[in-house]
Amino acid sequence: MRYLHARTQRTHKLNMNIEQHIATLRKALNRHNRLYYVDNAPEISDFDFDRMMRELQDLEAAHPEFADPNSPTVRVGSDRTSDFASVAHRYPMLSLSNTYSMEELREFVVRAEKEVGAVEMVCELKFDGTAISLTYEHGRLLRAVTRGDGSVGDDVTANVRTISSVPLVLEGDDYPDYFEIRGEVLMPYASFDRLNAEREAAGEQLFANPRNAAAGTLKQQQSAVVARRGLDCTLYQLSGDALPYTSHWQTLEAARRWGFKVSDKSRICTTLAEVEEYIVYWDTERKSLPFPTDGIVIKVNDFAQRRILGFTAKSPRWAVAYKFKAEQALTRLVSIDFQVGRTGAVTPVANLEPVLLAGTVVKRATLHNAEQIEQLDIRIGDMVYVEKGGEIIPKITGVEFAERTADSRPLEYISKCPECGTPLVRYEGEAKHYCPNQGGCRPQILGRIIHFIRRKALDIDGLGSETVELLHESGLLNNIADIYDLKAVDLAALPRLGEKSADNITRSINASKSVPFARLLFGLGIRFVGETTAKYMAAHFKSLDAVMFATKEQLLETEEVGNKIADSILEYFADETNRAIIERLRSAGLQFEEEAKELHSTCLEGKNIVISGKFLDHTRDELKELIELHGGKNQSGVSANTDFIVAGENMGPAKLQKAEKLGVKILSESDFIALLGTEQRGEQPQPSVAAAAPTNSDNRQEEAIQGSLF
Ligand code: IVH
């Protein structure tokens, strides 16, 4: 007994030491992290940093009792998938009114000065990423929420925790107990280029620009993926109740002290001339920044003046964004190629005399369609203006008519497919021309097969586009069903393919037979049926036969499916060749049905259940699965036919309000689990009916307006 007691004491002491050591490591790692990612002034080598991190990781793994969601080890992210809970913004996330002209900017300043007297303005870069709102409580990151629709956003905390420049624990001691700070999650060009290079190598679709890449990355389901992508985060707006600051500039300085990355390019300007100077300087200088910017934000500095200026419905009247014009280059249009895609769509692509544009040499540009060529009156030999828009390939935006030669002739759009000679067609309401020869037009045949074997579809490894072409040339591969008739001996006989690769390919083909139904549906390449639509359809219809025989009305019942998609699906299955291919895929043994899950019970049969908030013991997906496994239906929004809500922490206030209004029952996570255990025995815990709202909505409105002044 005494021995035991002594041992417990010793263990206790040991644990105390470990806990202290963990705390010391966390503090040191947080500091070095900030020195490296925020201040650009590291004090220790990467090697030493990594060693310290590994030590902490090991200790945390051995002592889960000391876990902390804000430990620096969370930067590496996790493989668990997460669904994003909806969170209502305490202060709405407004947008800025835009201007492209100095004249309008002058009007903005004149109007402000008329209302509040001389104004001091803070000029900042307008970062071209995706907006984020971070909430800190007692100096620790509590929550990170996307802008969403401005009122309600997605909780992306797990992902944001992996961004190295976001402090998880603040420095200093003068930060408010509870506040929100807003800014932009950015993808620096270096991370963007690396990511797209990786995606290209893997045959995945490229991100059009760093903004899309940043937004897409924040919505990744696995935070470990986010951690690898090299995001950055710059903060520019502090919000909170009764903050002790009287100007924006003060809040920026305070935020910098607490460890946030706050731009050092911001300036206080007192005259319009100074603002103009700032704009002109950064319009050029921004090209050498390592991250994208698309303008300058001009904000009234003084909070008392901001209060007088107030807001319009959508944006503050104390700030305006001056947007930079997209960069343009003038070059000669040498020729036009017509490319035929897998759906038969024809895209004209311009070949240009190489020209430098926004840091890269441009040789090709899209021309979209015949209508656009006609509208812009583009002719071969013209000097044309090229711009980088949202897409990867630049576009032609106009012609320099002054440079047009006398012998130039209007361009005649092709009327036959450049690949197979079939007369092109135009579908109603579509600007593009299509080659209707689906079965006999080479780029369509190859395009469909290449789409089918993509990683996100049937994921047939080893069958790259070159091999597909080779197999097509040798007559072995004309459609997706032929893939399943390929024999290892045929493959091995191909030039450049040995026995080993042939074996790998056949193994991969076999493995593709168990790829889930949703990916098969996507792989079929039905026009407009992308990955997400396919997922929704698979979940809704459960089998390919159900999709095939669905009426237009039934198709339209699926989330994500509108008229255009429904028509395209009907057209696809009306085609006999497609139906024959599908029958061959069926015989080959592919997954034509959503995997049936064996019901654990029917205790939730007929029940419509909404999940909201964050849970302690289950992910939202796990709860959804439990609902289905017990025969219930998971609903995304609260409605009159909702039976109950399973609510976790931070349940969305919009849902709460609606639940109160409709008197829908609310169950906690443990109530719900108990329900699954007891219902079979005929008992039921008493769920609580939604309580009254914590604050009345008028108060909240007031707070919202107050908070966003800062
Ligand atoms: S202040 C009330 N400052 O631009 C709006 N926004 O159209 C407060 N942005 O959603 C925003 N850089 O995502 C502000 N220095 C900056 C900014 C900035 C980029 C983005 C932000 C916002 C959008 C406004």
XYZ file of C-alpha atoms and ligand atoms in Angstrom:
734
model
C 0.000 0.000 0.000
C 2.763 2.381 1.014
C 4.746 1.324 -1.963
C 1.824 2.010 -4.220
C 1.348 5.420 -2.715
C 4.998 6.316 -3.239
C 4.797 5.144 -6.817
C 1.690 7.219 -7.492
C 3.481 10.222 -6.049
C 6.504 9.614 -8.196
C 4.388 9.214 -11.294
C 2.586 12.373 -10.406
C 5.881 14.242 -10.072
C 7.161 12.799 -13.321
C 3.994 13.852 -15.059
C 4.322 17.340 -13.660
C 7.815 17.529 -15.148
C 6.600 16.219 -18.464
C 3.743 18.645 -18.492
C 6.122 21.486 -17.771
C 8.546 20.309 -20.416
C 5.741 20.101 -22.964
C 4.710 23.649 -22.050
C 8.293 24.904 -22.451
C 8.651 23.216 -25.823
C 5.341 24.615 -27.029
C 6.305 28.115 -25.972
C 9.693 27.920 -27.648
C 8.257 26.434 -30.843
C 5.568 29.110 -30.998
C 8.203 31.789 -30.661
C 10.502 30.295 -33.318
C 7.552 29.758 -35.583
C 6.689 33.423 -35.351
C 10.326 34.489 -35.880
C 10.444 32.371 -39.025
C 7.010 32.824 -40.626
C 5.935 36.266 -39.438
C 9.104 38.239 -38.795
C 11.311 36.544 -41.404
C 14.083 36.526 -38.804
C 14.781 32.936 -37.650
C 17.114 32.424 -34.704
C 17.615 28.668 -34.929
C 18.282 26.275 -37.803
C 15.501 24.292 -39.476
C 17.210 21.202 -38.149
C 16.957 22.343 -34.535
C 13.373 23.452 -35.063
C 12.411 20.074 -36.511
C 14.155 18.256 -33.673
C 12.257 20.261 -31.077
C 9.016 19.638 -32.941
C 9.667 15.908 -33.065
C 10.386 15.816 -29.356
C 7.091 17.535 -28.662
C 5.241 15.204 -31.044
C 6.681 12.170 -29.265
C 5.786 13.514 -25.833
C 2.263 14.347 -26.900
C 1.813 10.912 -28.412
C 2.970 9.291 -25.169
C 0.859 11.619 -23.019
C -2.490 12.212 -24.661
C -3.728 13.641 -21.338
C -1.742 16.819 -22.123
C -3.225 17.282 -25.602
C -3.953 20.853 -26.705
C -5.751 21.863 -29.911
C -3.422 24.860 -30.174
C -0.165 22.970 -29.767
C 2.382 23.868 -32.481
C 2.271 20.203 -33.536
C -1.165 20.768 -35.113
C 0.650 22.599 -37.922
C 1.228 19.260 -39.621
C -2.516 18.684 -39.824
C -4.489 15.491 -39.629
C -5.758 12.849 -42.044
C -9.199 12.803 -40.503
C -11.766 14.248 -42.823
C -13.890 17.011 -41.469
C -17.152 18.484 -42.508
C -17.462 22.179 -41.996
C -19.964 23.402 -39.448
C -21.779 26.616 -40.343
C -21.023 29.495 -38.031
C -22.857 32.814 -37.959
C -20.506 35.799 -37.923
C -20.862 37.882 -34.790
C -20.108 40.939 -36.935
C -21.154 40.571 -40.583
C -18.275 40.267 -43.046
C -18.988 43.075 -45.437
C -17.314 43.797 -48.735
C -15.752 46.986 -50.042
C -17.033 49.262 -52.762
C -14.650 49.203 -55.697
C -13.323 51.871 -57.970
C -10.951 51.790 -60.918
C -10.537 55.546 -61.279
C -8.658 58.240 -59.384
C -11.606 60.525 -60.007
C -13.977 58.289 -58.038
C -11.378 57.961 -55.347
C -11.221 61.763 -55.111
C -15.015 61.820 -54.779
C -14.762 59.308 -51.919
C -12.313 61.533 -50.022
C -14.236 64.746 -50.738
C -17.488 63.193 -49.523
C -15.894 61.826 -46.363
C -14.243 65.161 -45.566
C -17.515 66.967 -46.117
C -19.133 64.784 -43.486
C -16.398 64.521 -40.872
C -13.730 67.138 -41.663
C -10.111 66.360 -42.568
C -9.441 62.624 -42.652
C -6.329 60.614 -42.101
C -6.332 57.549 -44.353
C -4.601 54.214 -44.039
C -3.588 52.807 -47.412
C -3.086 49.052 -47.548
C -2.457 46.464 -50.199
C -5.548 44.603 -51.296
C -4.492 41.002 -50.910
C -5.877 38.632 -53.503
C -6.758 35.576 -51.492
C -9.774 34.488 -49.508
C -11.142 36.289 -46.443
C -10.927 34.680 -43.015
C -12.168 35.609 -39.576
C -10.175 34.376 -36.581
C -11.554 34.431 -33.034
C -9.234 34.406 -30.020
C -10.225 33.749 -26.459
C -7.760 34.299 -23.602
C -5.006 34.636 -26.185
C -5.677 31.307 -27.881
C -7.096 30.607 -31.315
C -10.671 29.488 -30.798
C -12.148 29.441 -34.258
C -11.465 30.288 -37.898
C -14.415 30.931 -40.174
C -14.600 31.691 -43.901
C -16.575 34.651 -45.178
C -19.349 32.477 -46.614
C -22.237 34.705 -47.563
C -21.048 37.428 -45.172
C -23.479 36.374 -42.424
C -22.691 32.679 -42.087
C -19.396 30.998 -42.982
C -17.692 27.607 -42.651
C -15.720 26.607 -39.596
C -12.274 25.806 -41.014
C -10.345 25.968 -37.725
C -8.535 22.648 -38.161
C -7.226 23.775 -41.535
C -6.251 27.265 -40.428
C -4.329 25.857 -37.471
C -1.878 24.383 -39.984
C -1.022 27.793 -41.481
C 2.324 28.625 -39.973
C 1.877 32.401 -39.907
C -1.346 32.192 -37.856
C -0.439 32.437 -34.159
C -2.128 29.705 -32.135
C -1.216 31.317 -28.837
C -0.676 35.088 -28.621
C 2.282 36.960 -27.218
C 2.256 39.866 -24.783
C -0.450 40.482 -22.196
C -2.484 43.391 -23.515
C -4.740 41.501 -25.922
C -8.492 41.586 -25.255
C -9.968 38.489 -23.625
C -12.159 37.874 -26.623
C -11.826 39.363 -30.092
C -12.034 38.673 -33.782
C -9.366 39.501 -36.294
C -9.914 39.364 -40.010
C -7.601 39.064 -42.903
C -6.761 37.172 -46.012
C -5.527 33.637 -46.487
C -3.110 33.792 -49.392
C -1.233 31.358 -51.526
C 2.194 32.805 -52.357
C 3.247 32.378 -56.002
C 5.974 29.901 -55.000
C 3.456 27.592 -53.284
C 1.024 28.027 -56.181
C 3.581 27.098 -58.825
C 4.701 24.079 -56.834
C 1.118 22.914 -56.267
C 0.160 23.227 -59.923
C 3.344 21.470 -61.039
C 2.453 18.562 -58.743
C -1.116 18.510 -60.015
C 0.019 18.539 -63.612
C 2.363 15.629 -62.984
C -0.517 13.713 -61.378
C -2.856 14.506 -64.280
C -5.117 16.568 -62.019
C -6.932 19.725 -62.949
C -4.857 22.855 -62.373
C -5.928 25.780 -60.199
C -6.606 28.832 -62.344
C -4.962 31.318 -59.980
C -3.575 31.611 -56.432
C -6.909 32.981 -55.148
C -8.842 29.891 -56.234
C -6.064 27.690 -54.939
C -6.171 29.383 -51.511
C -9.963 29.131 -51.290
C -9.965 25.521 -52.505
C -7.244 24.565 -50.059
C -9.078 26.081 -47.081
C -12.026 23.825 -47.893
C -9.914 20.672 -48.017
C -11.316 17.933 -45.856
C -7.956 16.807 -44.554
C -5.904 19.369 -42.709
C -2.711 17.432 -43.507
C -3.272 18.361 -47.170
C -3.652 22.023 -46.181
C -0.468 21.867 -44.125
C 1.526 20.804 -47.182
C 0.271 23.517 -49.485
C 2.141 26.493 -48.027
C -0.661 28.967 -47.313
C 0.006 32.299 -45.664
C -2.261 34.648 -43.724
C -2.131 38.438 -43.396
C -4.463 40.230 -40.973
C -5.955 43.693 -41.475
C -9.005 44.221 -39.290
C -9.646 43.859 -35.573
C -13.199 43.559 -34.259
C -14.451 43.283 -30.708
C -16.666 44.879 -28.108
C -15.284 47.902 -26.282
C -11.747 47.628 -27.625
C -9.416 50.258 -26.140
C -8.256 51.712 -29.471
C -9.239 54.896 -31.223
C -7.732 54.265 -34.637
C -7.198 51.500 -37.171
C -3.454 52.109 -37.111
C -3.343 51.409 -33.370
C -5.108 48.092 -33.880
C -2.641 47.090 -36.594
C 0.293 47.854 -34.323
C -1.289 45.964 -31.437
C -2.025 42.936 -33.626
C 1.581 42.925 -34.817
C 2.761 42.921 -31.178
C 0.590 39.904 -30.384
C 2.277 37.902 -33.120
C -0.007 38.367 -36.130
C 1.366 38.899 -39.594
C 0.355 42.459 -40.398
C 1.566 44.031 -43.621
C 4.500 46.414 -43.250
C 3.535 48.031 -46.562
C 0.597 49.996 -45.097
C 0.943 53.788 -44.847
C -0.897 56.670 -43.227
C -1.742 59.323 -45.836
C -3.190 62.733 -45.088
C -3.717 64.042 -48.613
C -5.168 62.662 -51.804
C -1.811 63.273 -53.477
C -0.144 60.930 -50.994
C -2.791 58.271 -51.648
C -2.210 58.625 -55.387
C 1.511 58.321 -54.914
C 0.986 55.114 -52.907
C -1.253 53.677 -55.637
C 1.116 54.534 -58.475
C 4.066 53.103 -56.555
C 2.353 49.788 -55.769
C 0.783 49.386 -59.205
C 4.316 48.699 -60.425
C 6.027 47.468 -57.303
C 3.420 44.781 -56.570
C 4.837 42.787 -59.454
C 7.839 41.982 -57.309
C 5.809 40.870 -54.275
C 5.825 37.109 -53.590
C 2.006 36.978 -53.336
C -0.862 38.321 -55.464
C -2.552 41.670 -54.869
C -5.333 43.206 -56.924
C -5.578 46.735 -55.616
C -5.214 49.147 -52.735
C -7.656 49.560 -49.847
C -8.087 53.096 -48.516
C -9.566 53.250 -44.991
C -10.438 56.200 -42.765
C -8.124 55.786 -39.777
C -10.092 57.392 -36.945
C -12.847 55.270 -35.359
C -14.908 58.274 -34.261
C -15.021 59.423 -37.893
C -15.864 55.893 -39.039
C -18.837 55.858 -36.695
C -20.217 59.015 -38.318
C -19.646 57.736 -41.844
C -21.343 54.412 -41.116
C -22.346 51.769 -43.648
C -24.410 51.181 -46.744
C -26.255 47.846 -46.916
C -23.206 46.037 -48.264
C -20.102 47.993 -47.387
C -18.612 50.554 -45.033
C -18.702 54.187 -46.145
C -15.312 54.698 -44.502
C -13.334 52.519 -46.883
C -12.950 51.935 -50.595
C -10.938 49.577 -52.767
C -9.004 50.930 -55.725
C -8.612 47.981 -58.087
C -5.629 47.691 -60.380
C -6.384 47.204 -64.028
C -5.450 43.759 -65.302
C -2.115 43.855 -67.054
C -2.317 43.931 -70.832
C 0.126 43.202 -73.604
C -0.097 43.940 -77.327
C 1.071 41.267 -79.747
C 0.403 39.767 -83.169
C -2.122 36.998 -83.796
C -0.263 34.509 -85.961
C -2.819 31.747 -86.440
C -5.764 29.990 -84.846
C -5.976 26.308 -83.880
C -9.302 24.624 -83.294
C -9.197 22.111 -80.479
C -11.799 19.418 -80.007
C -12.414 18.302 -76.414
C -13.763 15.005 -75.095
C -17.334 16.261 -75.274
C -16.860 17.390 -78.877
C -16.785 21.077 -77.927
C -14.626 23.119 -80.283
C -12.389 25.785 -78.723
C -10.466 28.237 -80.877
C -6.974 28.875 -79.518
C -4.866 31.785 -80.751
C -1.167 31.363 -81.532
C 0.586 34.628 -80.722
C 3.978 36.165 -81.224
C 5.525 35.527 -77.773
C 5.079 38.475 -75.408
C 5.824 39.113 -71.712
C 2.708 39.457 -69.550
C 2.521 39.595 -65.731
C 5.806 37.789 -65.301
C 5.402 35.011 -67.888
C 5.884 34.674 -71.647
C 2.546 34.233 -73.391
C 2.321 32.380 -76.721
C -1.270 31.174 -76.738
C -4.621 32.645 -75.755
C -8.183 31.364 -75.788
C -10.752 32.893 -78.068
C -13.705 31.087 -76.444
C -16.080 30.771 -79.425
C -17.176 32.003 -82.824
C -19.413 34.716 -81.397
C -16.558 36.287 -79.505
C -14.287 36.277 -82.566
C -17.034 37.948 -84.546
C -17.837 40.504 -81.862
C -14.235 41.566 -81.467
C -13.708 41.317 -85.248
C -10.469 39.441 -84.722
C -8.473 38.599 -87.847
C -5.267 36.682 -88.495
C -2.330 39.115 -88.572
C -4.023 41.639 -86.240
C -2.234 43.249 -83.316
C -4.342 42.101 -80.355
C -4.550 42.927 -76.634
C -3.954 40.000 -74.293
C -4.951 39.894 -70.624
C -4.645 37.410 -67.817
C -8.090 36.871 -66.388
C -9.227 34.287 -63.893
C -8.147 31.394 -66.117
C -4.779 29.826 -66.681
C -4.668 30.607 -70.384
C -4.774 34.358 -71.121
C -7.519 35.779 -73.290
C -7.689 38.216 -76.178
C -9.685 41.262 -75.156
C -9.481 43.512 -78.212
C -7.871 44.477 -81.503
C -5.643 47.486 -82.231
C -7.481 48.523 -85.394
C -4.988 51.320 -86.139
C -2.418 48.640 -86.924
C -4.632 46.548 -89.196
C -3.257 46.106 -92.734
C -5.361 46.866 -95.812
C -5.327 43.296 -97.078
C -6.806 41.747 -93.910
C -9.903 39.586 -94.383
C -12.633 38.751 -91.826
C -12.057 35.383 -90.241
C -14.238 32.544 -91.416
C -15.123 30.181 -88.602
C -14.733 26.513 -89.441
C -17.884 24.599 -90.290
C -16.375 21.093 -90.174
C -14.575 19.284 -87.407
C -10.824 19.849 -87.900
C -10.213 16.288 -86.708
C -12.776 14.157 -88.504
C -14.422 16.462 -91.061
C -17.952 16.031 -89.663
C -20.109 19.184 -90.038
C -20.205 21.030 -86.696
C -23.459 21.702 -84.849
C -24.610 24.351 -82.375
C -26.965 23.418 -79.546
C -29.656 25.820 -78.478
C -28.449 28.336 -75.923
C -24.798 27.299 -76.355
C -22.142 29.566 -77.783
C -19.785 26.746 -78.664
C -19.780 24.561 -81.778
C -19.720 20.804 -81.277
C -18.540 17.886 -83.376
C -21.416 15.379 -83.115
C -19.329 12.413 -84.270
C -18.789 11.045 -80.763
C -17.932 7.517 -81.843
C -15.563 8.361 -84.693
C -13.713 11.533 -83.754
C -10.262 10.779 -82.367
C -9.843 13.488 -79.680
C -13.310 12.668 -78.352
C -12.606 8.940 -78.214
C -9.240 9.438 -76.542
C -10.551 12.243 -74.303
C -13.353 10.048 -72.931
C -10.988 7.168 -72.212
C -8.434 9.456 -70.573
C -11.176 11.016 -68.454
C -12.428 7.561 -67.431
C -9.020 6.421 -66.169
C -8.295 9.653 -64.239
C -7.407 9.382 -60.592
C -10.706 10.928 -59.528
C -12.651 8.547 -61.753
C -11.641 4.878 -62.190
C -8.016 5.555 -61.245
C -6.357 3.139 -63.673
C -2.694 3.560 -63.000
C -0.101 2.996 -65.700
C -2.501 3.625 -68.560
C -1.224 7.131 -69.348
C -2.433 9.148 -72.316
C 0.445 7.881 -74.462
C -0.474 4.232 -73.852
C -4.121 5.031 -74.539
C -3.095 6.500 -77.894
C -0.933 3.468 -78.686
C -3.748 1.079 -77.832
C -6.167 3.097 -79.905
C -3.774 3.058 -82.862
C -3.464 -0.709 -82.631
C -7.231 -1.021 -82.683
C -7.521 -2.399 -79.155
C -9.126 0.594 -77.487
C -12.035 2.501 -78.953
C -14.180 3.100 -75.921
C -14.137 2.772 -72.147
C -15.619 -0.731 -72.190
C -12.720 -2.015 -74.340
C -10.446 -1.402 -71.347
C -11.920 -4.468 -69.654
C -11.193 -6.700 -72.677
C -7.487 -5.822 -72.737
C -5.234 -8.822 -72.187
C -1.806 -8.702 -70.585
C -0.291 -10.341 -73.683
C -1.738 -7.645 -75.974
C -0.363 -4.954 -73.717
C 3.074 -6.543 -73.404
C 3.322 -6.707 -77.184
C 3.066 -2.934 -77.513
C 6.244 -0.969 -78.201
C 7.713 0.526 -74.999
C 5.548 -1.647 -72.740
C 7.212 -4.583 -71.050
C 5.646 -7.495 -69.244
C 5.960 -5.785 -65.893
C 4.067 -2.646 -66.959
C 1.490 -4.831 -68.678
C 0.958 -6.715 -65.417
C 0.637 -3.482 -63.488
C -1.938 -2.183 -65.910
C -4.052 -5.328 -65.779
C -3.895 -5.297 -61.985
C -4.998 -1.692 -61.955
C -7.820 -2.437 -64.398
C -9.043 -5.209 -62.129
C -8.840 -2.959 -59.081
C -10.967 -0.357 -60.868
C -13.865 -2.806 -60.804
C -14.335 -2.047 -57.147
C -14.173 1.740 -57.474
C -17.355 3.147 -55.875
C -20.372 3.856 -58.039
C -20.137 7.666 -57.726
C -16.721 7.682 -59.357
C -17.913 5.389 -62.141
C -20.768 7.790 -62.800
C -18.304 10.669 -62.975
C -16.001 8.598 -65.181
C -18.684 8.079 -67.834
C -17.977 11.671 -68.854
C -21.583 12.803 -69.236
C -21.489 16.446 -70.258
C -21.819 18.780 -67.208
C -21.769 15.890 -64.708
C -18.720 16.769 -62.640
C -17.367 15.033 -59.598
C -19.728 16.705 -57.125
C -22.849 16.218 -59.222
C -21.944 12.557 -59.625
C -21.623 12.200 -55.857
C -25.003 13.778 -55.240
C -26.607 11.625 -57.921
C -25.074 8.430 -56.580
C -26.323 9.238 -53.085
C -29.765 10.125 -54.412
C -30.385 7.343 -56.952
C -28.218 4.621 -55.398
C -27.780 2.728 -58.692
C -26.906 3.330 -62.326
C -30.160 1.712 -63.419
C -32.097 4.211 -61.338
C -30.210 7.076 -63.020
C -30.669 5.541 -66.460
C -34.412 5.175 -66.115
C -35.033 8.422 -64.253
C -37.429 10.929 -65.806
C -36.442 14.542 -66.144
C -38.553 15.417 -63.098
C -36.834 12.745 -61.049
C -33.423 13.957 -62.156
C -34.314 17.500 -61.180
C -35.065 16.337 -57.644
C -31.344 15.763 -57.065
C -29.413 18.517 -55.381
C -27.080 20.215 -57.896
C -29.037 19.013 -60.938
C -30.700 21.737 -63.014
C -32.242 21.740 -66.473
C -28.994 21.747 -68.391
C -27.538 18.783 -66.504
C -30.813 16.835 -66.579
C -31.070 17.238 -70.365
C -27.506 16.154 -70.834
C -28.061 13.011 -68.723
C -31.203 12.126 -70.677
C -29.379 12.626 -73.949
C -26.488 10.445 -72.803
C -28.677 7.492 -71.892
C -30.876 7.889 -74.961
C -27.846 7.037 -77.077
C -27.739 3.349 -77.989
C -23.954 3.230 -78.243
C -23.657 4.568 -74.707
C -26.175 2.026 -73.452
C -24.262 -0.806 -75.132
C -21.026 0.362 -73.502
C -22.755 0.483 -70.146
C -23.976 -3.095 -70.516
C -20.432 -4.211 -71.247
C -19.210 -2.379 -68.130
C -21.915 -4.154 -66.150
C -20.757 -7.556 -67.437
C -17.170 -6.633 -66.576
C -18.308 -6.329 -62.965
C -18.005 -2.622 -62.245
C -19.845 -1.060 -59.314
C -23.295 -0.126 -60.580
C -24.708 0.432 -57.146
C -23.981 2.554 -54.136
C -22.494 0.217 -51.574
C -25.355 -1.061 -49.476
C -24.903 -0.514 -45.796
C -26.391 -3.046 -43.493
C -28.835 -1.376 -41.159
C -27.982 -1.652 -37.476
C -31.563 -0.962 -36.526
C -34.636 0.788 -37.824
C -35.063 2.908 -34.738
C -34.771 6.146 -36.709
C -36.968 5.059 -39.588
C -38.966 7.941 -40.999
C -37.079 10.476 -38.882
C -35.589 13.609 -40.433
C -32.564 14.687 -38.456
C -30.325 17.743 -38.669
C -26.753 17.775 -37.340
C -25.321 21.072 -36.217
C -22.181 22.184 -34.391
C -19.030 20.416 -33.250
C -19.021 17.164 -31.317
C -16.756 15.643 -28.731
C -16.802 11.976 -29.616
C -17.866 11.811 -33.251
C -17.157 13.632 -36.479
C -20.191 14.955 -38.307
C -19.710 12.280 -40.971
C -19.778 9.590 -38.326
C -23.039 10.963 -36.962
C -24.499 11.117 -40.457
C -23.547 7.517 -40.989
C -25.120 6.525 -37.671
C -28.362 8.184 -38.714
C -28.383 6.240 -41.964
C -27.383 2.984 -40.296
C -30.416 3.288 -38.045
C -32.765 4.039 -40.894
C -33.037 7.833 -40.458
C -32.515 10.633 -42.944
C -29.973 13.372 -42.516
C -31.277 16.796 -43.487
C -29.064 19.776 -44.166
C -31.446 22.490 -42.980
C -34.105 22.770 -40.287
C -37.629 22.683 -41.679
C -41.159 21.951 -40.532
C -40.642 18.217 -41.078
C -37.437 18.017 -39.021
C -37.950 15.573 -36.148
C -34.960 16.647 -34.107
C -31.551 18.278 -34.175
C -28.401 16.688 -32.853
C -26.556 19.730 -31.554
C -22.915 20.001 -30.589
C -20.862 22.936 -29.461
C -21.400 26.195 -31.342
C -24.557 25.160 -33.065
C -25.270 27.618 -35.895
C -27.447 30.464 -34.503
C -29.568 30.511 -37.653
C -30.461 26.866 -37.082
C -31.089 27.525 -33.403
C -33.442 30.362 -34.192
C -35.357 28.310 -36.709
C -35.551 25.396 -34.293
C -37.020 27.676 -31.636
C -39.542 29.037 -34.055
C -40.678 25.604 -35.165
C -40.340 24.067 -31.698
C -38.003 21.352 -32.995
C -36.438 19.120 -30.341
C -32.725 19.408 -29.670
C -30.619 16.436 -28.607
C -27.049 16.516 -27.369
C -24.490 14.095 -28.766
C -24.887 11.815 -25.729
C -28.718 12.023 -25.851
C -28.517 10.894 -29.451
C -26.166 7.996 -28.787
C -28.348 6.968 -25.854
C -31.349 7.112 -28.163
C -29.738 4.617 -30.509
C -29.084 2.325 -27.577
C -32.463 2.631 -25.874
C -34.944 3.036 -28.684
C -34.703 -0.617 -29.499
C -35.880 -1.248 -25.959
C -38.732 1.169 -26.415
C -37.436 3.951 -24.148
C -36.612 7.477 -25.142
C -34.643 10.164 -23.355
C -36.441 13.454 -22.983
C -34.925 15.919 -25.407
C -34.930 19.563 -24.411
C -36.969 22.010 -26.458
C -34.903 24.913 -27.829
C -34.284 27.510 -25.143
C -34.765 31.238 -25.671
C -32.063 32.999 -27.694
C -29.114 34.169 -25.586
C -29.327 37.799 -26.672
C -32.200 39.573 -28.256
C -31.684 40.215 -31.912
C -31.779 44.008 -31.657
C -28.838 43.898 -29.298
C -26.992 41.640 -31.611
C -27.557 43.955 -34.552
C -26.178 46.832 -32.511
C -23.125 44.847 -31.487
C -22.572 43.791 -35.048
C -22.432 47.354 -36.277
C -20.252 48.454 -33.355
C -17.800 45.633 -33.776
C -17.235 46.132 -37.461
C -16.170 49.726 -36.890
C -12.856 48.475 -35.672
S -10.881 45.488 -45.239
C -15.550 45.926 -44.598
N -8.453 45.305 -46.134
O -11.230 42.481 -50.044
C -14.573 45.189 -45.394
N -10.093 43.904 -47.107
O -14.070 43.477 -51.035
C -13.314 45.089 -44.660
N -9.207 42.391 -48.831
O -13.588 40.648 -48.229
C -12.265 44.535 -45.481
N -7.119 43.045 -48.697
O -11.282 39.665 -48.479
C -9.711 44.854 -46.247
N -6.229 45.263 -46.795
C -7.476 44.801 -46.891
C -7.827 43.787 -47.816
C -9.158 43.362 -47.897
C -7.957 42.228 -49.292
C -10.390 41.649 -49.316
C -11.223 41.044 -48.234
C -12.591 41.617 -48.397
C -12.563 42.129 -49.786
C -13.449 43.348 -49.848
